[in-house]
Amino acid sequence: MSILKIENICFAYDKKQVLKNISYEFEKGHIYSIVGKSGAGKTTLLSVLSGLAKPTSGEIYYDDKNMKDTNKYEYRSKYVGVVFQAYNLLTKLTALENVVLSMDISSKKIKDKKKVAYELLERVGLSKEESNRRVLKLSGGQQQRVAIARALSYDPEIILADEPTGNLDSETQKEILTILRELANAGKCIILVTHSDEVARMSDYVYQLK
Amino acid sequence: MYVIKNAIKSIFRSKGRNVLIGIIVLAISVSACLGLSIRQAASKAKDDALDNMTITAQISFDRNSIMNDMRPDSSGSGGFDKSKFSESMKNMQGLSVDEMLTYADNDNVKDFYYTLTVSMNGSEEFEAVDTSEETDETESNDNGFSDEFGDMSGMMKPGKGFTIGSMGSQGDFTVIGYSTDSAMTDFINGTSSITDGNMFEEGTDSLDCVVSEELAVYNDLSVGDKIKVTNPNDEEETYELTIVGIYANSQSTVTSGDRMFGFSLSSDPANQIYLSYNALKSITTKSEENATISTDENTGMETTTAMPEQVSGTYVFATVDEYNDFTIEVYDMGLAEEYVVSSSDISEYEQSVVPLDNLSEMALYFLIVVLAIGAIVLVVLNVFSVRERKYEVGVLTAIGMKKWKVSIQFMLETMVVTVIAVTIGGIIGATTSVPVTNSLLKSQIEAADSKESGMEQSFGRVPGNMMGNMPDNMPQMNFDKGDSGFRGKATEYISEVSSATDITVLMQLLGIGVFLALVASVASIVFVMRYDPLNILSNRD
């Protein structure tokens, strides 16, 4: 049974059609890769799936509920974790604060948020000392790991990630992919937008946008 | 909850921006606190002055209404009817004591007293205090006046007993009969006090009197002595008064210099003799019974030898409202339209608060300007601040924070900074408000005094004196409170406030702070609500 389903999704920026009649289904426990050439609409599709962009036509169903009847903020804060290509972290906050804030926004009952956040950050490869640094003082790769930790912080059903390994070295890339696999095995639905063949290869399903 | 936590953390993260907002709000709040304090102090000082004031009023003829009746009608036909006016003025009669007592029954009247004033002469053994300087070089005319004054016929003349038209002769003493102790305001307010003997019994018929120390010394009198006073219109008509007390007056003085300008000996407070109303009334009644009336062959004017008397009633009120009510209700009680109720206390009070009112008005305008400028500056600062935080809004909403929560967070940040700045501003304002208010009030009083003296100089008068140009070394006259008709001394303004900032001011200040924070926040709320997270994040530089 699909956790997320899109039917005949169309999206246009001004008059330029970016997505045209896209219909996909995503299930729990799998990793999906969306691939395609630059400008094919991969990031746009991810925005539509995260509820940030409203399709010009078509339907989106989350857990069989039409997204039109779902509160977008609640959807983004509880059910879907997004790893943005540009990370979109709050630069005046530390890595830890970014993760804790995300937990706060989700309103999910999490005991000892700080401890959970440290563990998550450690899991993506950030030491305690690095976790307490302001995001701006972290490298691109470290920021990407913070973004991943933030997306995982409130234990969402779906993880949407735009080029999650784009700025990571091969070793860290492997570690991240391992984490994603573990999450999929734990029953999460992982949807990745990627240019990386390696990422695509480890995916269960690959959707090609033309 | 996390919104509050986040707002507080955000304040510390963006110190520069918030310190700037804080400084601006601090400047606004200090200014606002001063403005509000000045207004509060002015209001409190006025209330205190009113509370401490006993309002007294008199009923007198409304000369203005008679003047208006005599004016030509709207068609312009006819002129001012002088004979009719003279007739009306002649027919004017003061209210009798009984009539005055009728109006004193009004519920608003707290107290009522009346006085009877009669002018009398002394005798060979009892003379009025005379401070006029008479020199051998100065020749006197028939009326006993120095020629240096030129022709002063028809004017009041200084010196011993003189005649004023049909009123008969003016004596050297002013004899005043008081209905009650409360009528003796000089003794109540402490200006006068008995230094030897006692005050006569209230309401006594006995011819007991009190005299001034100066008069007693001048005539070598002491308590228990008897003095003889005569009717100035008939030297044969004498009355014997017993001195039961001697009083000193700390303020009222008339010097020889003042007397040069037309005051009789009776206008010298030293020559005032006090006794009870009943005692004096018995004298005037006898005088009337023994009076002879003669008619002038040329003018046909009747002249009586009876001593002219003047009755004056004073109504006392606890509050201005009661006085105002009385001025309306007294006509319902039968007072004719030709009479008017007036209070010199109210006029003096209104005059005394002019600088305070000016300062209060100035403070209001200042407050409005400060708040208007402050609100604009804060709105602009907030708009810039939100635009600067556009990315933050984008990220927060992208990860699921509702826009209204973001708005509340921003609003809380402004509110916290504002409240802190307003608190500090309130403390600074409260500390400085009293000296600042008094300093500004002093400037206002100086301005009012300068305007007043400038006006008098334009009239060729020495400021503070109504008698025209006098030499610098000429002593000034101090009239008692209530001596209307002359402006003998400068207006006594309320010149100091003791407290300015109170809980009301602080609450108002806090209200202003919250209001400013809300106004400033509205701008940020509008911007936050308009922002689209996807647009912000995709268009980020």
XYZ file of C-alpha atoms in Angstrom, chain B residues 15-490:
476
model
C 22.212 41.783 19.591
C 23.051 44.616 17.205
C 19.571 44.907 15.766
C 17.852 44.600 19.119
C 20.164 47.050 20.880
C 19.370 49.578 18.136
C 15.624 49.009 18.559
C 16.103 49.156 22.329
C 17.920 52.505 22.167
C 15.203 53.988 19.977
C 12.438 52.685 22.249
C 14.415 53.925 25.273
C 14.589 57.433 23.812
C 10.881 57.305 22.999
C 9.963 55.984 26.423
C 12.064 58.555 28.327
C 10.452 61.320 26.272
C 7.007 59.782 26.641
C 7.531 59.294 30.372
C 8.497 62.948 30.744
C 5.509 64.039 28.663
C 3.107 61.845 30.614
C 4.673 62.809 33.944
C 4.382 66.497 33.170
C 0.718 66.046 32.305
C 0.116 63.932 35.387
C 1.975 66.373 37.634
C 0.035 69.279 36.172
C -3.247 67.476 36.677
C -2.309 66.447 40.224
C -1.054 69.906 41.152
C -4.302 71.404 39.867
C -6.398 68.864 41.783
C -4.369 69.452 44.936
C -4.727 73.193 44.556
C -8.474 72.761 44.120
C -8.713 70.381 47.077
C -6.807 72.768 49.308
C -8.834 75.741 48.159
C -11.910 76.957 49.945
C -14.115 78.449 47.300
C -15.889 81.586 48.355
C -18.402 83.468 46.247
C -20.439 86.623 46.408
C -23.691 87.664 44.817
C -23.442 91.075 43.189
C -25.107 93.175 40.528
C -24.408 92.166 36.983
C -23.384 95.545 35.674
C -22.618 94.046 32.298
C -26.195 92.916 31.794
C -27.476 96.398 32.656
C -24.933 97.899 30.230
C -26.107 95.517 27.530
C -29.742 96.445 28.149
C -28.863 100.091 27.640
C -27.071 99.538 24.349
C -28.770 100.580 21.065
C -30.987 97.857 19.603
C -29.968 95.803 16.591
C -31.671 98.204 14.162
C -29.180 100.792 15.350
C -31.909 103.242 16.302
C -31.253 105.312 19.373
C -28.055 105.536 21.375
C -26.869 104.584 24.804
C -29.518 105.841 27.209
C -27.415 107.489 29.906
C -30.366 108.681 32.028
C -31.950 105.236 31.955
C -28.593 103.712 32.880
C -28.193 106.142 35.826
C -31.707 105.341 36.950
C -31.028 101.593 36.765
C -27.810 101.975 38.697
C -29.566 104.051 41.371
C -32.225 101.388 41.728
C -29.570 98.799 42.295
C -29.793 97.632 45.852
C -27.586 95.079 47.462
C -29.228 91.936 48.775
C -30.411 92.135 52.355
C -28.988 89.729 54.910
C -32.316 87.865 54.923
C -32.181 87.397 51.152
C -28.589 86.234 51.362
C -29.542 83.759 54.075
C -32.298 82.364 51.841
C -29.767 81.434 49.182
C -27.417 80.093 51.845
C -29.969 77.328 52.403
C -28.903 75.800 49.097
C -27.486 72.307 49.665
C -24.260 73.162 47.901
C -23.365 75.916 50.343
C -20.980 74.641 52.999
C -20.883 77.828 55.023
C -22.186 81.361 54.817
C -21.059 84.489 56.603
C -21.537 88.163 56.150
C -19.959 91.418 57.177
C -21.155 94.923 57.717
C -18.727 97.723 56.890
C -19.121 101.252 58.145
C -16.816 104.229 57.923
C -16.442 106.186 61.169
C -14.313 108.946 62.624
C -12.336 108.952 65.812
C -12.400 111.518 68.534
C -9.915 113.872 70.190
C -8.567 111.063 72.373
C -8.689 108.461 69.663
C -7.049 109.221 66.330
C -6.423 107.159 63.235
C -2.893 106.085 62.427
C -1.594 108.654 59.962
C 1.565 107.849 58.050
C 1.288 110.675 55.505
C 4.336 112.890 55.269
C 3.382 116.466 55.854
C 6.147 119.020 55.519
C 6.240 122.696 56.147
C 7.244 123.413 52.588
C 4.127 121.807 51.230
C 1.115 124.002 51.188
C -2.284 122.477 51.601
C -5.323 123.434 49.641
C -8.804 123.685 51.027
C -9.275 119.988 51.068
C -6.093 119.422 52.950
C -4.165 118.222 49.861
C -0.780 119.173 48.641
C -0.746 121.361 45.558
C 1.751 119.066 43.922
C -1.160 116.777 43.057
C -2.805 119.572 41.095
C -6.535 119.655 40.759
C -7.895 116.484 42.301
C -11.400 117.714 42.999
C -13.887 114.965 42.622
C -11.348 112.275 43.382
C -10.837 110.401 46.585
C -8.486 112.402 48.658
C -6.120 111.292 51.335
C -6.177 112.704 54.795
C -8.744 113.067 57.453
C -12.504 112.622 56.855
C -13.630 113.801 53.458
C -16.851 113.903 51.479
C -17.748 111.651 48.568
C -20.836 112.819 46.700
C -24.180 111.774 48.150
C -22.596 109.043 50.231
C -21.759 111.589 52.864
C -18.421 111.844 54.613
C -15.732 109.217 54.626
C -14.408 108.530 58.102
C -10.881 107.748 59.216
C -11.705 104.251 60.432
C -13.174 101.234 58.715
C -15.356 99.448 61.212
C -16.256 95.914 60.244
C -18.860 93.757 61.883
C -18.529 90.009 61.436
C -21.477 87.632 61.561
C -19.426 84.671 62.735
C -15.859 83.717 63.502
C -15.631 82.009 60.106
C -16.141 85.415 58.475
C -12.841 86.570 59.976
C -10.745 84.978 57.258
C -7.559 86.840 58.191
C -7.655 85.268 61.641
C -8.538 81.854 60.206
C -5.716 81.804 57.673
C -3.275 83.187 60.209
C -2.610 86.540 58.586
C -3.940 88.217 61.708
C -3.838 87.031 65.282
C -4.788 88.340 68.700
C -1.671 89.372 70.586
C -3.362 90.709 73.689
C -6.797 90.121 75.215
C -9.425 88.089 73.384
C -11.618 88.163 70.373
C -15.164 89.459 71.079
C -17.847 86.812 71.564
C -19.345 85.518 68.330
C -22.693 87.226 67.642
C -22.506 89.474 70.730
C -24.559 92.667 70.928
C -21.984 94.273 73.235
C -19.924 97.007 71.714
C -16.705 95.036 72.181
C -14.038 95.496 69.596
C -10.515 94.509 68.645
C -8.000 96.980 67.253
C -4.643 96.680 65.546
C -1.414 96.793 67.506
C -0.345 99.828 65.531
C -3.525 101.692 66.397
C -3.240 100.712 70.039
C 0.357 101.926 70.259
C -0.476 105.116 68.326
C -3.192 105.989 70.849
C -1.570 104.381 73.897
C -4.481 101.987 74.294
C -4.636 98.644 75.999
C -7.223 95.923 76.538
C -10.129 97.150 78.619
C -9.832 100.757 77.455
C -12.789 102.447 75.871
C -12.642 104.359 72.618
C -15.047 106.885 71.184
C -15.991 106.766 67.517
C -18.245 109.239 65.763
C -20.489 109.388 62.759
C -18.478 111.236 60.078
C -21.719 112.911 58.953
C -22.544 114.072 62.430
C -19.726 114.663 64.892
C -22.226 114.825 67.754
C -23.250 111.210 67.222
C -20.753 109.206 69.235
C -20.469 105.564 70.250
C -18.273 104.049 72.904
C -16.526 100.780 72.132
C -14.628 98.607 74.583
C -11.325 97.133 73.483
C -11.362 93.436 74.333
C -8.434 92.441 72.151
C -5.463 93.729 70.170
C -4.412 92.030 66.975
C -1.368 91.981 64.737
C -1.564 91.665 60.973
C 1.486 90.161 59.319
C 0.750 91.213 55.761
C -1.514 94.173 55.150
C 0.375 97.375 55.153
C -0.185 100.656 53.438
C 2.657 103.066 53.509
C 2.838 106.785 53.168
C 3.887 106.306 49.568
C 0.692 104.467 48.770
C -1.387 107.027 50.527
C -0.021 109.710 48.276
C -2.119 108.234 45.526
C -5.517 108.852 47.012
C -6.157 106.563 49.905
C -7.924 107.768 52.957
C -6.739 106.855 56.430
C -9.523 104.285 56.610
C -7.891 102.265 53.835
C -4.914 101.634 56.114
C -5.452 98.204 57.683
C -4.082 99.639 60.918
C -7.198 101.757 61.100
C -9.610 98.862 60.934
C -11.727 98.116 63.976
C -13.470 94.776 64.248
C -16.582 93.901 66.182
C -19.506 91.574 65.845
C -22.138 92.113 63.177
C -24.887 92.471 65.770
C -22.974 95.102 67.692
C -22.224 97.162 64.594
C -25.775 96.714 63.320
C -27.086 98.173 66.566
C -24.895 101.226 65.922
C -26.084 101.710 62.324
C -29.696 101.194 63.382
C -29.354 103.914 66.010
C -27.644 106.127 63.464
C -30.530 105.669 61.078
C -33.069 106.398 63.783
C -31.327 109.619 64.758
C -30.559 110.712 61.185
C -31.706 113.995 59.708
C -32.377 114.287 55.998
C -31.616 117.469 54.079
C -32.214 118.354 50.439
C -29.736 120.279 48.308
C -31.493 123.289 46.816
C -29.497 123.248 43.606
C -29.449 119.565 42.795
C -32.489 118.389 44.736
C -30.353 115.547 46.040
C -31.282 114.217 49.456
C -28.510 113.743 51.981
C -28.837 111.791 55.192
C -26.638 111.976 58.232
C -27.078 108.232 58.810
C -23.832 106.304 58.466
C -23.735 104.546 55.087
C -23.324 100.825 55.516
C -22.297 98.071 53.226
C -23.318 94.471 53.729
C -21.326 91.760 52.063
C -22.256 88.066 52.112
C -19.844 85.261 51.389
C -20.881 81.758 50.431
C -18.371 78.977 51.020
C -18.213 75.818 48.886
C -16.233 72.643 49.326
C -15.770 71.916 45.631
C -15.856 73.680 42.291
C -18.737 71.458 41.212
C -20.798 72.601 44.167
C -19.990 76.201 43.330
C -21.018 75.640 39.698
C -24.256 73.985 40.779
C -24.987 76.887 43.088
C -24.528 79.432 40.290
C -27.366 77.689 38.445
C -29.646 76.685 41.301
C -29.591 80.092 42.983
C -31.749 81.508 40.162
C -34.291 78.738 40.701
C -34.424 79.901 44.323
C -35.586 83.311 43.177
C -32.423 85.352 42.555
C -33.149 88.038 39.959
C -31.358 87.924 36.609
C -29.640 91.240 37.363
C -27.514 89.551 39.983
C -24.541 87.385 39.321
C -22.602 84.894 41.410
C -18.862 85.314 41.160
C -15.821 83.922 42.883
C -12.458 85.597 42.975
C -10.992 82.299 44.232
C -11.938 80.564 40.988
C -10.487 83.412 38.934
C -7.297 83.353 40.971
C -7.117 79.583 40.667
C -7.611 79.731 36.907
C -4.929 82.381 36.679
C -2.531 80.397 38.856
C -2.720 77.291 36.683
C -2.115 79.051 33.352
C 1.615 78.150 33.146
C 0.804 74.625 34.287
C -1.883 74.313 31.623
C 0.501 75.676 28.993
C 3.152 73.193 30.057
C 0.632 70.376 30.043
C -0.536 71.301 26.548
C 3.059 71.551 25.358
C 3.754 68.129 26.869
C 0.774 66.679 25.015
C 2.001 67.951 21.640
C 5.496 66.754 22.462
C 4.096 63.346 23.386
C 2.102 63.089 20.167
C 5.124 64.040 18.049
C 7.418 61.627 19.917
C 4.949 58.770 19.585
C 4.261 59.463 15.916
C 7.967 59.651 15.057
C 8.697 56.692 17.315
C 6.006 54.560 15.690
C 7.253 55.414 12.193
C 10.881 54.663 13.098
C 9.928 51.369 14.714
C 7.762 50.303 11.788
C 10.560 51.107 9.330
C 13.115 49.282 11.482
C 10.850 46.259 11.722
C 10.207 46.206 7.997
C 13.941 46.229 7.340
C 14.452 43.631 10.026
C 11.874 41.252 8.541
C 13.258 41.708 5.051
C 16.663 40.865 6.461
C 15.156 37.756 8.082
C 13.301 36.688 4.967
C 15.465 33.585 4.609
C 14.780 32.619 8.228
C 11.041 32.918 7.552
C 11.484 30.726 4.447
C 13.378 28.016 6.331
C 11.054 27.994 9.328
C 7.920 27.729 7.203
C 9.587 25.160 4.904
C 10.217 22.856 7.845
C 6.636 23.223 8.968
C 6.398 26.219 11.303
C 3.103 27.969 10.743
C 3.305 31.536 9.520
C 1.294 32.891 12.422
C 3.720 31.262 14.821
C 6.629 32.919 13.019
C 4.730 36.224 13.303
C 4.139 35.684 17.000
C 7.825 34.933 17.487
C 8.821 38.166 15.746
C 6.194 40.095 17.668
C 7.414 38.661 20.972
C 10.957 39.665 20.149
C 9.863 43.260 19.552
C 7.660 43.150 22.640
C 10.408 41.890 24.964
C 12.909 44.467 23.706
C 10.282 47.192 23.978
C 9.215 46.254 27.507
C 12.824 46.161 28.701
C 13.549 49.526 27.061
C 10.305 51.014 28.400
C 11.144 49.819 31.918
C 14.576 51.427 31.780
C 13.031 54.513 30.136
C 10.418 54.647 32.883
C 13.073 54.568 35.582
C 15.106 57.305 33.891
C 11.939 59.323 33.186
C 10.688 58.941 36.744
C 14.032 60.059 38.158
C 14.276 63.119 35.976
C 10.616 64.076 35.645
C 10.313 66.249 38.763
C 13.379 68.457 38.108
C 12.574 68.627 34.388
C 8.924 69.516 35.077
C 9.880 72.172 37.613
C 12.495 73.585 35.292
C 10.036 73.785 32.393
C 7.376 75.186 34.700
C 9.827 77.856 35.859
C 10.418 78.835 32.211
C 6.659 79.014 31.637
C 6.185 81.214 34.698
C 9.066 83.461 33.647
C 7.517 83.745 30.199
C 4.114 84.566 31.711
C 5.667 87.116 34.092
C 7.701 88.647 31.313
C 4.580 88.931 29.134
C 2.691 90.502 32.015
C 5.405 93.004 32.904
C 5.956 93.789 29.217
C 2.278 94.606 28.950
C 2.413 96.857 31.976
C 5.495 98.614 30.690
C 3.629 99.277 27.452
C 1.074 101.072 29.568
C 3.831 103.078 31.209
C 3.438 101.314 34.549
C 5.921 99.781 36.850
C 5.333 96.013 36.684
C 3.345 94.790 39.656
C 1.897 98.180 40.456
C -1.370 99.602 39.259
C -0.590 103.148 40.221
C 1.465 104.174 37.262
C 5.050 105.343 37.284
C 6.458 105.508 40.739
C 9.984 106.026 41.890
C 12.032 102.907 42.407
C 12.271 103.456 46.105
C 8.505 103.700 46.457
C 7.118 100.913 48.592
C 4.746 98.462 46.943
C 1.256 97.740 48.159
C 0.198 94.277 49.155
C -3.510 93.827 48.921
C -5.267 91.062 50.696
C -6.583 88.146 48.709
C -9.947 89.048 47.361
C -9.345 92.750 47.002
C -10.550 92.715 43.453
C -10.522 95.763 41.329
C -6.853 96.457 41.783
C -3.966 94.376 40.620
C -1.571 95.075 43.407
C 0.692 92.031 43.121
C 1.756 89.578 40.476
